[in-house]
Phi, psi and omega in degrees: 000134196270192172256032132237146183298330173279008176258344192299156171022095174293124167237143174273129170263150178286144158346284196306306174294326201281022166247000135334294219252332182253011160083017190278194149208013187239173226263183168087009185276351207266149199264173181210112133239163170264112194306195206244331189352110204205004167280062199258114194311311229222127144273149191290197185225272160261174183268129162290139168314145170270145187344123176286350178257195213068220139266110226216105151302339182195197187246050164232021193205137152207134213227117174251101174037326164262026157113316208271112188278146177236108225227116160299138148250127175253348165229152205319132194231106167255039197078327173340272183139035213266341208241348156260008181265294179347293203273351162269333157321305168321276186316311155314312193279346165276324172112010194299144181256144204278002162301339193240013170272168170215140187241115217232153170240119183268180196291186115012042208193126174317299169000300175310325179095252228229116158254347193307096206259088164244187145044025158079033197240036195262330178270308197296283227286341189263356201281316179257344143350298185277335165268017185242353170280306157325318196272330206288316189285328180306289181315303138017257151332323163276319177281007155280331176282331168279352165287328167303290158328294193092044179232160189288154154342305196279350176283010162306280006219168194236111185209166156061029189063017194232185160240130188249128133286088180288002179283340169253356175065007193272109160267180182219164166264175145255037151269323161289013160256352195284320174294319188291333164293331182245042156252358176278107186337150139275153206280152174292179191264344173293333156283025149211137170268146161309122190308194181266175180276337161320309173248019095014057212279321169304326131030047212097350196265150218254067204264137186290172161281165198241316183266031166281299154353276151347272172342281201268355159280356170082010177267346205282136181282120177261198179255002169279009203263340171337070172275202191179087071093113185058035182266162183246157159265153173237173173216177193219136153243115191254147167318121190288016180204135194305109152108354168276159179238147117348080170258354145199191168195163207209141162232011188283334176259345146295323169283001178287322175317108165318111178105331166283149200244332190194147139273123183259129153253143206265153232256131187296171185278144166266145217273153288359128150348256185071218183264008206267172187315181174255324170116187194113196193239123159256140153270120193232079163271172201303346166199198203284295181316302197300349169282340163284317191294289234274350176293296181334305201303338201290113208245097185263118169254162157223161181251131213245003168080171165334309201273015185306324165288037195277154193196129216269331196276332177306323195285323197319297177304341177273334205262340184277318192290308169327311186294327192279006195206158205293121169257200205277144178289106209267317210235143161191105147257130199065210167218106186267351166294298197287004156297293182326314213263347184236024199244123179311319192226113168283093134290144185229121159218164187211134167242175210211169190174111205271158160329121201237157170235161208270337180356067169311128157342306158265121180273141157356145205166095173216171216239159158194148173218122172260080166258138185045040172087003140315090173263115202240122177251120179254127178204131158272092195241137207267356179216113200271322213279340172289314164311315148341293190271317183288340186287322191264336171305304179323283196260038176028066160218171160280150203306328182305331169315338182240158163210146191234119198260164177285090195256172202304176176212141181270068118124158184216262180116000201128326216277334199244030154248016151228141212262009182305332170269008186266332170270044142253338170296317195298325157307316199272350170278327170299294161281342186276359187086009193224170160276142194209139192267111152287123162215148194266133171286206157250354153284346179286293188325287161325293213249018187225014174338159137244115203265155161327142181270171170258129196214152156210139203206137201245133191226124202221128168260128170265159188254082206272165188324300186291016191086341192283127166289113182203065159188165184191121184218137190251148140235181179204134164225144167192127179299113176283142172334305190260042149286327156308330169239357173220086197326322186327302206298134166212022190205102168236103185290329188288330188277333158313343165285012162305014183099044197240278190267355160250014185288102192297124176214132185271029167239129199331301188238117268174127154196143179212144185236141158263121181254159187276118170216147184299132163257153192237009176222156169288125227251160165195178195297163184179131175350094161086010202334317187239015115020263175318310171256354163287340185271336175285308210270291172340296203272310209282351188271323190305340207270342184262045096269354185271328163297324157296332179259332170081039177238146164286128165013290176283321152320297187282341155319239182328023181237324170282289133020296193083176189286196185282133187183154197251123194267096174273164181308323164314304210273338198266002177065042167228140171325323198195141190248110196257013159025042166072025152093018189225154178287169187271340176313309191300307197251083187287200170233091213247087201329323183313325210252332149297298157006265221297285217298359182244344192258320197279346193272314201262003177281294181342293218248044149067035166334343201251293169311002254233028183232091165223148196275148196083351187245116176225189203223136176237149182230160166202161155212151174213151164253137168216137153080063179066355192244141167252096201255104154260121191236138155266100176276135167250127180226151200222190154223137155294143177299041135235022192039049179249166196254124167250142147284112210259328183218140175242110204217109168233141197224113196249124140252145166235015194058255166282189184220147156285279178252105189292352158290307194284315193290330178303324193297319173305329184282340161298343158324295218293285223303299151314359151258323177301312164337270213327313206257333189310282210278345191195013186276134152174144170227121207232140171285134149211149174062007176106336171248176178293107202260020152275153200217339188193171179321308175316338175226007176238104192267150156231154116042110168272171152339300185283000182242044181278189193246146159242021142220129149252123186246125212256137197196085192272109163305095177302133197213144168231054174298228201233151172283118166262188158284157182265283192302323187277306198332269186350348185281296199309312183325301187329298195275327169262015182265320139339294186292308182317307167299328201287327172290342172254018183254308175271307202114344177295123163265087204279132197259352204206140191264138013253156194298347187301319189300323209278289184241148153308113167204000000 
């Protein structure tokens, strides 16, 4: 038994499949991971150390004297595939033959830089980073073989696990090169260079998931899989309505329950959120069942705090009333009231969008053992150093104390980037003395969310005689995210750059307000997060002006949009654009690149033909996290006359790509989940609580109402690396919505669309 779960029993994928599965033909290719295996008697202590002798230039490459490289992935491979894209770049750019790689996952640790795999960013922010990690071990390496030659550097190269002098035909592998490179300074980074993009053999290439083996054989290890030598399980009956305590509690019938061992009570949150638990009561026993039965027996009264009155429909009205009056002026070109207040023809409509849950394949699960003032963690957390800092917050220590290790995670979306369930395993393990599984049902999940926000927005155009748009006046209210960290907060100006104030419009005069609502639960981050209802609202008015007017869709798209032209904060009437952490040279904000994804989405799916009977087709595009995303819905009716999705066609730049499998799944994802949120998303308040609880009443997309094609379709580029995983969502529901009006006549204005129409 090795000392970690991810060494245990090492599996090889053969030559032969990964070079099957990436479409490759030349030999020497095979990836080496370490699996997941984790139904084990005995659990680690630590990731073993790597080999003292060779070499480590940084801390994500180590290369040892038999050859063998060992490449980090730092950040959480939640089905993305992060963990089969990452470490070949890294490996392309060293000259590694990925036969001889090993892909190790690390903790927890600053060392790394940024690990948060959040916000579509593992590629964008990191790409060249990561081939400057690659290059670094290169360089490394060739000036050791070229000082041994007695040849200049630069006649080297490093490919195929060796270093080649090809004028002498003479190579070294690198493992014999690996002790004399780490008696070497590492070189700065202005003394090394990047291969050309050309030999980057991987590159854009169509790379198995790595962790699939695993996976459909049932070894990969998640974070309920975690076992430990005396662990115990816990569960929490947490307050029902956010910011309430525990004002008494009877433990006698839980503790009557066979297998229970101890009732814990965890400590309520102090206002701001932020991450820390909600507080309640754990039950903690020798396994699950007994931890489910003895949470039940538990006889709770609570004091349910400020938000006990939240109630989604009262509020729904107060966020319609917030819209109806001016708020503060985030974006402004021209004058778009004295356009408004002198305009022959008006459209006006406000859409509304409810609370969403994140309601990952796996609910929230992390392992923790605390000893002698120590803490060790297994949790499937898309951000450790956050898991990290809230853990060592928790349990009052410094953070060197804890270390958190990483495990696979079944789909995150957001919700396992914030660490509250990891620091209730590190409480209820501190007290009871044990190692201990926090684990979360799916009614925990559901009713114990950072739910998605509730927004609403009223969007109003003026028209001139020929129809020509010339005014757009926004207002938006939603309790912002970042109520979670300042209880203060009622206006959130920073999530309108999400496709508000960086949204390109070719129209004279352009004003959006923001208005102020209160949040009364905890709001947090989501797939694509304030996306999702500015892209609904945004798409679904263009599409109510192309129709008020009898002009097409795609025409008036691209007529609002304007011609091709890289768009400043001057022309969009904002100070500054922060444009997802990245500069805009690198990243402009660039019509051309909406354009093309809007011409290539209605070239596809026969945009021009789209009048057939029984059938009709709705479009949208949006750009987020640097990616340009256009989708096309085909919708039908069933003989019950329900409205089915019949065909599906999204089309992205996202500029480069690592791995061209996982970005089609991914886009594939995004439809079924933007479906998902279409057609059946809400989580509704009532008295302060979540009065949804499991799948029967938070529905996601089954199989059969699935598209029975989705066709995926990435503009090749060798731009700048955009996001992947998120772009794809915002289109979906009003490119949707978009269809349904032009299949029925019904204009749905309010998510989820099931209230509206039959489906």
């Amino acid at each position: 038994m090795s000392e970690h779960p991810l060494d245990d029993n090492p599996i090889r994928l053969s030559r032969r499949s990964f070079l099957e599965g990436v479409g490759l033909v030349a030999a020497g290719l095979a990836l080496e991971l370490l699996p997941t295996n984790a139904r084990a008697a005995t659990m680690p202590t630590t990731y073993p150390p790597l080999p003292e002798q060779g070499f480590r230039p940084n801390v994500y490459v180590h290369v040892a004297p038999d050859g063998v490289v060992t490449v980090v992935c730092h950040r959480s491979e939640m089905g993305q595939g992060v963990r089969s894209s990452l470490p070949v770049l890294i490996a392309d750019e060293l000259g590694a033959d990925m036969a001889r790689v090993k892909v190790i996952q690390g903790d927890g640790d600053k060392a790394y830089g940024d690990q948060n795999t959040d916000g579509s960013s593992s590629v964008r922010k990191i790409f060249t980073n990561l081939r400057y990690v690659g290059a670094t071990a290169r360089t490394m390496l060739i000036t050791v073989a070229a000082r041994r030659w007695g040849v200049p550097a630069n006649t080297c190269v490093a490919q195929d696990h060796a270093v080649f002098h090809p004028a002498s035909k003479r190579s070294i592998g690198f493992g014999e090169l690996a002790n004399d490179a780490a008696k070497l300074p590492v070189p700065a980074r202005k003394d090394v260079t990047l291969r050309p993009r050309s030999e980057l053999r991987h590159l854009g290439k169509e790379l198995p998931l790595l962790d699939g083996p695993d996976i459909v054989t049932g070894k990969a290890q998640f974070g309920a899989d975690v076992v430990l030598p005396g662990m115990l399980t816990a569960m929490v009956v947490r307050p029902p309505v956010a910011g309430g305590r525990v004002a008494r509690y009877d433990a006698t019938r839980a503790l009557a329950v066979p297998g229970v061992k101890q009732v814990v009570e965890l400590p309520a949150p102090k206002l701001p959120f932020a991450f820390q638990p909600l507080g309640g009561i754990a039950v903690v026993a020798e396994n699950t069942w007994a931890a489910m039965r003895g949470r039940a027996a538990l006889e709770v009264t609570w004091e349910h705090g400020d938000n006990a009155g939240y109630d989604s429909e009262a509020y729904r009205q107060e966020l319609t009333k917030a819209i109806g009056s001016a708020g503060k002026v985030v974006r402004n070109v021209g004058n778009a009231d004295a356009t408004l207040a002198s305009a022959k023809r008006k459209l006006e409509a406000d859409y509304h969008t409810p609370h969403l849950a994140h309601a990952p394949m796996e609910p929230p699960a992390a392992v923790a053992r605390v000893e002698g003032g120590r803490c060790e963690v297994w949790a499937a957390t898309q951000n450790p150093q956050s898991a990290r800092t809230e853990v060592a917050r928790a349990l009052g220590v410094d953070e060197s104390q804890v270390t958190i290790h990483v495990t696979l995670l079944g789909g995150g979306f957001g919700r396992k980037s914030k660490p509250d369930y990891v620091a209730e395993a590190a409480l209820v393990s501190r007290a009871v003395g044990a190692p201990v599984r926090m684990q979360w049902t799916r009614e925990d999940d559901v009713r114990h969310d950072y739910y998605h926000s509730t927004c609403a927005q009223r969007l109003t155009a003026a028209l001139d005689d020929s129809g020509k748009v010339q005014a757009w006046h926004q207002r938006i209210a939603f309790p912002p995210i970042g109520s979670i960290f300042s209880g203060a907060t009622f206006a959130g100006d920073s999530e309108l750059n999400q496709g508000i104030l960086d949204l390109p419009l070719a129209i004279p005069n352009v004003r959006t307000e923001n208005c102020e609502a209160r949040a009364h639960t905890r709001i947090g981050w989501l797939r694509s997060v304030a996306n999702i209802y500015h892209a609904f609202a945004v798409q679904s008015f263009i599409d109510e002006i192309a129709h008020a007017r009898g002009t097409d869709p795609r025409d008036t798209r691209l007529e609002l949009i304007g011609p091709p032209r890289i768009v400043t904060p001057q022309e969009l009437g904002v100070e500054k654009v922060p444009n997802y952490g990245q500069s805009l040279e690198e990243h402009p904000i660039d019509t051309g690149r909406m354009r093309r994804v809007i011409e290539r989405v209605t070239e596809l799916s026969r945009w021009d033909s789209r009048k057939k009977e029984g059938r009709a087709l709705g479009l949208a595009a949006h750009r987020s996290f640097l990616s340009y995303v256009a989708v096309v819905m085909s919708v039908v009716k069933d003989a019950d006359e329900r409205i089915r999705v019949d065909e599906a066609w999204i089309v992205a730049d996202a500029g480069t790509i690592i791995n061209a499998e996982r970005v089609r799944a991914q886009f594939e994802g995004a439809i079924v989940f933007g479906m998902s949120l279409g057609l059946y998303g809400a989580i509704t308040m009532k008295d302060g609580a979540t009065e949804q609880s499991n799948f029967r009443d938070y529905r996601l997309v089954r199989i059969a109402e699935t598209p029975r094609r989705i066709h995926v379709d990435v503009i090749p580029s060798e731009g700048a690396p955009g996001g992947v995983g998120e772009p794809g969502v915002p289109p979906v529901a009003p490119a949707l919505a978009n269809a349904i009006f032009a299949l029925t006549g019904t204009r749905v204005r309010e998510l989820p669309f099931v209230r509206s129409v039959r489906v």
